[in-house]
GROMACS .gro file of C-alpha atoms in nm:
model
  348
    1UNK     CA    1  -5.237   2.726   1.887
    2UNK     CA    2  -5.060   2.921   1.610
    3UNK     CA    3  -4.836   2.620   1.537
    4UNK     CA    4  -5.120   2.401   1.407
    5UNK     CA    5  -5.221   2.619   1.108
    6UNK     CA    6  -4.853   2.667   1.029
    7UNK     CA    7  -4.794   2.291   1.013
    8UNK     CA    8  -5.106   2.246   0.802
    9UNK     CA    9  -4.990   2.512   0.561
   10UNK     CA   10  -4.649   2.347   0.535
   11UNK     CA   11  -4.808   2.010   0.468
   12UNK     CA   12  -5.049   2.147   0.208
   13UNK     CA   13  -4.767   2.339   0.046
   14UNK     CA   14  -4.536   2.038   0.009
   15UNK     CA   15  -4.496   1.956  -0.358
   16UNK     CA   16  -4.571   1.585  -0.306
   17UNK     CA   17  -4.885   1.629  -0.093
   18UNK     CA   18  -5.137   1.684  -0.369
   19UNK     CA   19  -4.992   1.422  -0.606
   20UNK     CA   20  -5.011   1.166  -0.323
   21UNK     CA   21  -5.368   1.273  -0.240
   22UNK     CA   22  -5.462   1.244  -0.608
   23UNK     CA   23  -5.308   0.898  -0.636
   24UNK     CA   24  -5.490   0.786  -0.319
   25UNK     CA   25  -5.823   0.917  -0.453
   26UNK     CA   26  -5.774   0.740  -0.785
   27UNK     CA   27  -5.696   0.416  -0.604
   28UNK     CA   28  -6.013   0.465  -0.399
   29UNK     CA   29  -6.217   0.518  -0.715
   30UNK     CA   30  -6.081   0.193  -0.854
   31UNK     CA   31  -6.162   0.010  -0.530
   32UNK     CA   32  -6.521   0.139  -0.544
   33UNK     CA   33  -6.552   0.037  -0.910
   34UNK     CA   34  -6.392  -0.302  -0.854
   35UNK     CA   35  -6.398  -0.463  -0.510
   36UNK     CA   36  -6.114  -0.697  -0.612
   37UNK     CA   37  -5.889  -0.411  -0.719
   38UNK     CA   38  -5.654  -0.452  -0.420
   39UNK     CA   39  -5.661  -0.831  -0.440
   40UNK     CA   40  -5.325  -0.989  -0.524
   41UNK     CA   41  -5.287  -1.362  -0.573
   42UNK     CA   42  -5.011  -1.608  -0.652
   43UNK     CA   43  -5.087  -1.808  -0.963
   44UNK     CA   44  -4.865  -2.012  -1.194
   45UNK     CA   45  -4.557  -1.897  -1.006
   46UNK     CA   46  -4.633  -1.526  -1.047
   47UNK     CA   47  -4.814  -1.248  -0.865
   48UNK     CA   48  -5.136  -1.133  -1.031
   49UNK     CA   49  -5.359  -0.838  -0.955
   50UNK     CA   50  -5.465  -0.493  -1.068
   51UNK     CA   51  -5.191  -0.318  -0.868
   52UNK     CA   52  -4.925  -0.542  -1.023
   53UNK     CA   53  -5.073  -0.469  -1.365
   54UNK     CA   54  -5.054  -0.092  -1.307
   55UNK     CA   55  -4.691  -0.109  -1.192
   56UNK     CA   56  -4.609  -0.325  -1.495
   57UNK     CA   57  -4.788  -0.114  -1.758
   58UNK     CA   58  -4.653   0.210  -1.614
   59UNK     CA   59  -4.292   0.096  -1.669
   60UNK     CA   60  -4.237   0.261  -2.013
   61UNK     CA   61  -4.388   0.591  -1.897
   62UNK     CA   62  -4.185   0.585  -1.573
   63UNK     CA   63  -3.862   0.532  -1.767
   64UNK     CA   64  -3.932   0.809  -2.018
   65UNK     CA   65  -4.041   1.042  -1.736
   66UNK     CA   66  -3.719   0.982  -1.541
   67UNK     CA   67  -3.515   1.085  -1.843
   68UNK     CA   68  -3.742   1.384  -1.896
   69UNK     CA   69  -3.694   1.488  -1.532
   70UNK     CA   70  -3.322   1.528  -1.578
   71UNK     CA   71  -3.370   1.733  -1.896
   72UNK     CA   72  -3.638   1.960  -1.748
   73UNK     CA   73  -3.433   2.012  -1.431
   74UNK     CA   74  -3.178   2.187  -1.652
   75UNK     CA   75  -3.431   2.411  -1.827
   76UNK     CA   76  -3.474   2.179  -2.122
   77UNK     CA   77  -3.755   1.980  -2.280
   78UNK     CA   78  -3.759   1.675  -2.505
   79UNK     CA   79  -4.072   1.626  -2.715
   80UNK     CA   80  -3.903   1.364  -2.934
   81UNK     CA   81  -3.907   1.079  -2.679
   82UNK     CA   82  -4.215   0.919  -2.835
   83UNK     CA   83  -4.039   0.904  -3.171
   84UNK     CA   84  -3.723   0.763  -3.006
   85UNK     CA   85  -3.938   0.491  -2.848
   86UNK     CA   86  -4.061   0.398  -3.197
   87UNK     CA   87  -3.708   0.407  -3.341
   88UNK     CA   88  -3.569   0.185  -3.066
   89UNK     CA   89  -3.848  -0.069  -3.109
   90UNK     CA   90  -3.805  -0.067  -3.487
   91UNK     CA   91  -3.428  -0.117  -3.471
   92UNK     CA   92  -3.462  -0.403  -3.222
   93UNK     CA   93  -3.731  -0.573  -3.430
   94UNK     CA   94  -3.532  -0.536  -3.754
   95UNK     CA   95  -3.209  -0.663  -3.598
   96UNK     CA   96  -3.382  -0.964  -3.442
   97UNK     CA   97  -3.570  -1.049  -3.761
   98UNK     CA   98  -3.595  -1.425  -3.783
   99UNK     CA   99  -3.836  -1.681  -3.914
  100UNK     CA  100  -4.201  -1.718  -3.825
  101UNK     CA  101  -4.131  -2.017  -3.601
  102UNK     CA  102  -3.865  -1.819  -3.414
  103UNK     CA  103  -3.598  -2.079  -3.484
  104UNK     CA  104  -3.351  -1.835  -3.640
  105UNK     CA  105  -3.273  -1.466  -3.600
  106UNK     CA  106  -3.092  -1.209  -3.811
  107UNK     CA  107  -2.860  -1.105  -3.525
  108UNK     CA  108  -2.807  -1.229  -3.167
  109UNK     CA  109  -3.043  -1.088  -2.904
  110UNK     CA  110  -2.767  -0.907  -2.716
  111UNK     CA  111  -2.654  -0.733  -3.034
  112UNK     CA  112  -3.011  -0.629  -3.115
  113UNK     CA  113  -3.069  -0.481  -2.768
  114UNK     CA  114  -2.734  -0.303  -2.767
  115UNK     CA  115  -2.792  -0.169  -3.117
  116UNK     CA  116  -3.139  -0.036  -3.030
  117UNK     CA  117  -3.013   0.139  -2.716
  118UNK     CA  118  -2.712   0.279  -2.903
  119UNK     CA  119  -2.937   0.431  -3.170
  120UNK     CA  120  -3.165   0.576  -2.900
  121UNK     CA  121  -2.865   0.733  -2.727
  122UNK     CA  122  -2.746   0.873  -3.059
  123UNK     CA  123  -3.087   1.040  -3.091
  124UNK     CA  124  -3.032   1.192  -2.747
  125UNK     CA  125  -2.683   1.299  -2.852
  126UNK     CA  126  -2.830   1.470  -3.158
  127UNK     CA  127  -3.078   1.662  -2.943
  128UNK     CA  128  -2.813   1.753  -2.688
  129UNK     CA  129  -2.574   1.875  -2.956
  130UNK     CA  130  -2.839   2.103  -3.102
  131UNK     CA  131  -2.928   2.243  -2.758
  132UNK     CA  132  -2.594   2.255  -2.576
  133UNK     CA  133  -2.357   2.280  -2.870
  134UNK     CA  134  -2.539   2.500  -3.120
  135UNK     CA  135  -2.761   2.682  -2.871
  136UNK     CA  136  -3.092   2.597  -3.036
  137UNK     CA  137  -3.409   2.630  -2.829
  138UNK     CA  138  -3.486   2.287  -2.673
  139UNK     CA  139  -3.843   2.268  -2.798
  140UNK     CA  140  -3.734   2.347  -3.155
  141UNK     CA  141  -3.435   2.114  -3.144
  142UNK     CA  142  -3.640   1.819  -3.023
  143UNK     CA  143  -3.933   1.905  -3.251
  144UNK     CA  144  -3.703   1.827  -3.544
  145UNK     CA  145  -3.647   1.472  -3.422
  146UNK     CA  146  -4.009   1.439  -3.312
  147UNK     CA  147  -4.117   1.487  -3.675
  148UNK     CA  148  -3.824   1.317  -3.848
  149UNK     CA  149  -3.810   1.032  -3.598
  150UNK     CA  150  -4.146   0.894  -3.702
  151UNK     CA  151  -4.026   0.891  -4.060
  152UNK     CA  152  -3.704   0.717  -3.958
  153UNK     CA  153  -3.897   0.451  -3.766
  154UNK     CA  154  -4.125   0.392  -4.064
  155UNK     CA  155  -3.828   0.368  -4.299
  156UNK     CA  156  -3.675   0.101  -4.074
  157UNK     CA  157  -4.001  -0.095  -4.066
  158UNK     CA  158  -4.075  -0.023  -4.434
  159UNK     CA  159  -4.405   0.131  -4.328
  160UNK     CA  160  -4.528  -0.202  -4.189
  161UNK     CA  161  -4.579  -0.348  -3.843
  162UNK     CA  162  -4.288  -0.587  -3.785
  163UNK     CA  163  -4.396  -0.893  -3.591
  164UNK     CA  164  -4.135  -1.041  -3.360
  165UNK     CA  165  -4.131  -1.419  -3.319
  166UNK     CA  166  -3.820  -1.467  -3.107
  167UNK     CA  167  -3.940  -1.602  -2.771
  168UNK     CA  168  -3.644  -1.490  -2.550
  169UNK     CA  169  -3.707  -1.127  -2.649
  170UNK     CA  170  -4.056  -1.142  -2.498
  171UNK     CA  171  -3.909  -1.179  -2.149
  172UNK     CA  172  -3.801  -0.812  -2.142
  173UNK     CA  173  -4.153  -0.673  -2.143
  174UNK     CA  174  -4.362  -0.977  -2.055
  175UNK     CA  175  -4.144  -1.202  -1.841
  176UNK     CA  176  -4.135  -1.253  -1.465
  177UNK     CA  177  -3.851  -1.260  -1.215
  178UNK     CA  178  -3.901  -1.373  -0.855
  179UNK     CA  179  -4.276  -1.369  -0.917
  180UNK     CA  180  -4.282  -1.004  -1.031
  181UNK     CA  181  -4.289  -0.858  -1.384
  182UNK     CA  182  -3.934  -0.809  -1.511
  183UNK     CA  183  -4.024  -0.454  -1.620
  184UNK     CA  184  -4.050  -0.358  -1.249
  185UNK     CA  185  -3.687  -0.451  -1.197
  186UNK     CA  186  -3.592  -0.247  -1.504
  187UNK     CA  187  -3.749   0.083  -1.395
  188UNK     CA  188  -3.657   0.032  -1.029
  189UNK     CA  189  -3.297  -0.024  -1.135
  190UNK     CA  190  -3.288   0.291  -1.348
  191UNK     CA  191  -3.457   0.490  -1.070
  192UNK     CA  192  -3.208   0.363  -0.810
  193UNK     CA  193  -2.912   0.444  -1.035
  194UNK     CA  194  -3.037   0.796  -1.108
  195UNK     CA  195  -3.125   0.861  -0.744
  196UNK     CA  196  -2.780   0.748  -0.634
  197UNK     CA  197  -2.612   0.982  -0.881
  198UNK     CA  198  -2.832   1.284  -0.805
  199UNK     CA  199  -2.868   1.250  -0.427
  200UNK     CA  200  -2.545   1.081  -0.322
  201UNK     CA  201  -2.296   1.267  -0.542
  202UNK     CA  202  -2.236   1.635  -0.632
  203UNK     CA  203  -2.413   1.574  -0.963
  204UNK     CA  204  -2.750   1.668  -0.813
  205UNK     CA  205  -2.615   2.005  -0.696
  206UNK     CA  206  -2.460   2.067  -1.039
  207UNK     CA  207  -2.791   1.988  -1.210
  208UNK     CA  208  -2.975   2.231  -0.984
  209UNK     CA  209  -2.711   2.500  -1.042
  210UNK     CA  210  -2.738   2.464  -1.420
  211UNK     CA  211  -3.117   2.472  -1.396
  212UNK     CA  212  -3.119   2.789  -1.185
  213UNK     CA  213  -2.861   2.981  -1.388
  214UNK     CA  214  -2.655   2.809  -1.660
  215UNK     CA  215  -2.428   3.111  -1.714
  216UNK     CA  216  -2.346   3.143  -1.345
  217UNK     CA  217  -2.287   2.767  -1.326
  218UNK     CA  218  -2.030   2.790  -1.606
  219UNK     CA  219  -1.857   3.079  -1.431
  220UNK     CA  220  -1.845   2.866  -1.115
  221UNK     CA  221  -1.655   2.597  -1.305
  222UNK     CA  222  -1.946   2.359  -1.373
  223UNK     CA  223  -1.941   2.207  -1.720
  224UNK     CA  224  -2.294   2.307  -1.801
  225UNK     CA  225  -2.286   2.212  -2.169
  226UNK     CA  226  -2.154   1.864  -2.094
  227UNK     CA  227  -2.420   1.812  -1.828
  228UNK     CA  228  -2.699   1.920  -2.062
  229UNK     CA  229  -2.560   1.697  -2.336
  230UNK     CA  230  -2.544   1.405  -2.093
  231UNK     CA  231  -2.901   1.468  -1.982
  232UNK     CA  232  -3.032   1.438  -2.338
  233UNK     CA  233  -2.828   1.124  -2.398
  234UNK     CA  234  -2.970   0.971  -2.079
  235UNK     CA  235  -3.320   1.075  -2.185
  236UNK     CA  236  -3.265   0.899  -2.517
  237UNK     CA  237  -3.142   0.590  -2.333
  238UNK     CA  238  -3.457   0.582  -2.115
  239UNK     CA  239  -3.678   0.618  -2.423
  240UNK     CA  240  -3.482   0.336  -2.588
  241UNK     CA  241  -3.540   0.101  -2.294
  242UNK     CA  242  -3.910   0.196  -2.299
  243UNK     CA  243  -3.922   0.105  -2.668
  244UNK     CA  244  -3.775  -0.237  -2.590
  245UNK     CA  245  -4.034  -0.297  -2.316
  246UNK     CA  246  -4.325  -0.195  -2.539
  247UNK     CA  247  -4.217  -0.392  -2.846
  248UNK     CA  248  -4.135  -0.695  -2.633
  249UNK     CA  249  -4.474  -0.681  -2.464
  250UNK     CA  250  -4.679  -0.651  -2.783
  251UNK     CA  251  -4.436  -0.874  -2.980
  252UNK     CA  252  -4.412  -0.624  -3.263
  253UNK     CA  253  -4.278  -0.284  -3.369
  254UNK     CA  254  -4.507  -0.016  -3.512
  255UNK     CA  255  -4.311   0.279  -3.641
  256UNK     CA  256  -4.622   0.493  -3.672
  257UNK     CA  257  -4.797   0.437  -3.340
  258UNK     CA  258  -4.538   0.317  -3.088
  259UNK     CA  259  -4.483   0.581  -2.822
  260UNK     CA  260  -4.753   0.806  -2.967
  261UNK     CA  261  -4.814   1.107  -2.734
  262UNK     CA  262  -4.582   0.955  -2.473
  263UNK     CA  263  -4.385   1.279  -2.463
  264UNK     CA  264  -4.694   1.462  -2.338
  265UNK     CA  265  -4.765   1.204  -2.068
  266UNK     CA  266  -4.401   1.219  -1.959
  267UNK     CA  267  -4.408   1.599  -1.929
  268UNK     CA  268  -4.733   1.574  -1.733
  269UNK     CA  269  -4.584   1.311  -1.500
  270UNK     CA  270  -4.278   1.526  -1.434
  271UNK     CA  271  -4.476   1.844  -1.365
  272UNK     CA  272  -4.735   1.660  -1.156
  273UNK     CA  273  -4.447   1.538  -0.941
  274UNK     CA  274  -4.335   1.891  -0.860
  275UNK     CA  275  -4.040   1.936  -1.098
  276UNK     CA  276  -4.028   2.296  -1.213
  277UNK     CA  277  -4.038   2.366  -1.586
  278UNK     CA  278  -3.825   2.672  -1.507
  279UNK     CA  279  -3.544   2.437  -1.401
  280UNK     CA  280  -3.343   2.399  -1.084
  281UNK     CA  281  -3.597   2.196  -0.889
  282UNK     CA  282  -3.666   1.827  -0.942
  283UNK     CA  283  -3.811   1.527  -0.761
  284UNK     CA  284  -3.755   1.171  -0.880
  285UNK     CA  285  -4.010   1.040  -0.629
  286UNK     CA  286  -4.255   1.302  -0.752
  287UNK     CA  287  -4.199   1.190  -1.112
  288UNK     CA  288  -4.268   0.829  -1.011
  289UNK     CA  289  -4.591   0.936  -0.838
  290UNK     CA  290  -4.691   1.144  -1.140
  291UNK     CA  291  -4.642   0.851  -1.378
  292UNK     CA  292  -4.844   0.623  -1.147
  293UNK     CA  293  -5.120   0.886  -1.135
  294UNK     CA  294  -5.147   0.883  -1.514
  295UNK     CA  295  -5.145   0.502  -1.536
  296UNK     CA  296  -5.392   0.462  -1.247
  297UNK     CA  297  -5.619   0.724  -1.406
  298UNK     CA  298  -5.606   0.537  -1.736
  299UNK     CA  299  -5.694   0.215  -1.555
  300UNK     CA  300  -5.985   0.386  -1.377
  301UNK     CA  301  -6.118   0.534  -1.702
  302UNK     CA  302  -6.134   0.191  -1.865
  303UNK     CA  303  -6.270   0.025  -1.549
  304UNK     CA  304  -6.554   0.276  -1.524
  305UNK     CA  305  -6.640   0.231  -1.889
  306UNK     CA  306  -6.578   0.592  -1.984
  307UNK     CA  307  -6.626   0.629  -2.362
  308UNK     CA  308  -6.289   0.633  -2.542
  309UNK     CA  309  -6.370   0.959  -2.717
  310UNK     CA  310  -6.374   1.154  -2.389
  311UNK     CA  311  -6.102   0.979  -2.189
  312UNK     CA  312  -5.844   1.239  -2.292
  313UNK     CA  313  -6.077   1.511  -2.166
  314UNK     CA  314  -6.110   1.332  -1.832
  315UNK     CA  315  -5.733   1.296  -1.807
  316UNK     CA  316  -5.682   1.665  -1.887
  317UNK     CA  317  -5.943   1.768  -1.627
  318UNK     CA  318  -5.774   1.566  -1.351
  319UNK     CA  319  -5.431   1.704  -1.438
  320UNK     CA  320  -5.574   2.058  -1.447
  321UNK     CA  321  -5.718   2.023  -1.097
  322UNK     CA  322  -5.398   1.878  -0.953
  323UNK     CA  323  -5.187   2.154  -1.106
  324UNK     CA  324  -5.421   2.416  -0.961
  325UNK     CA  325  -5.390   2.262  -0.616
  326UNK     CA  326  -5.011   2.265  -0.650
  327UNK     CA  327  -5.011   2.638  -0.724
  328UNK     CA  328  -4.928   2.847  -0.412
  329UNK     CA  329  -5.108   3.149  -0.562
  330UNK     CA  330  -5.427   2.950  -0.624
  331UNK     CA  331  -5.422   2.800  -0.274
  332UNK     CA  332  -5.369   3.147  -0.125
  333UNK     CA  333  -5.671   3.282  -0.312
  334UNK     CA  334  -5.888   2.989  -0.203
  335UNK     CA  335  -5.770   3.031   0.157
  336UNK     CA  336  -5.852   3.403   0.144
  337UNK     CA  337  -6.201   3.334   0.009
  338UNK     CA  338  -6.259   3.069   0.276
  339UNK     CA  339  -6.166   3.312   0.553
  340UNK     CA  340  -6.367   3.606   0.419
  341UNK     CA  341  -6.711   3.503   0.560
  342UNK     CA  342  -6.569   3.452   0.910
  343UNK     CA  343  -6.403   3.795   0.904
  344UNK     CA  344  -6.724   3.970   0.799
  345UNK     CA  345  -6.921   3.772   1.056
  346UNK     CA  346  -6.682   3.879   1.332
  347UNK     CA  347  -6.711   4.246   1.227
  348UNK     CA  348  -7.089   4.232   1.244
   0.00000   0.00000   0.00000
């Protein structure tokens, strides 16, 4: 008999339990609101359906959140990723250029993509240098680029929305491969690469060691500064890929609005997935679930016709509840309150 409560407690205390429950509940809400929500059909050589749409539209957030996971796991934070998304999109759009009919381009597509990702990684290198090299607080270091990055993106676009007319570029964010959106293959590939490095090599242990105690990790021979620098560069790369997906999907680059508030959604996705902001503990699967929670919640809000002016409040309320349920202290207090009536009843 004592084993059953123990197993229940272990299950409820697992860091992925409540995110999975939340995702399941949100999916149920969508099913109730739309009876065809789970319906997937093959049309025009592609798979169509609400679930496919969620997985497709969540791609930029998943990518940015994966990069953020690595940074947070080492006691860092990057609030400039939204600006880096805008910079990457602006650089790609400017380098592609071209005529309205899409017949000519300023630079080849491969050069434009490489250039955009290189600039995004340079942004990550800048952040990493300030944090790991100079010793600046991560939130201050990345706040600099968060503010300046928007200005840089607007300088590149000359304060205008650059429309992209080059058809091959649209495949990145809007094309299909083997009947599935190409963006799925992008984020699955990045996730598989990161998971292989963190779970199949000593890198994951090094990341945890740096997150728990950077000074002790350096004494143990781990190159903590290089790891932190690499994490910020990788985070910049992920934001750059997200910028390519977004600009390709909407066929334009908006230096002012692209990636707006994405840094907050990424931090929410990472923390919802059980990664500790104190460092040393991370979960790539949890981050994926957290990003899907946010995208599914957004889908549900629009499906239910929630007024736009309160959708952020709804999102905040859901995140607040999930974070409470993830707190061991809060669950202990609720469990104590639930048991109190039975104890008093037994005493009477």
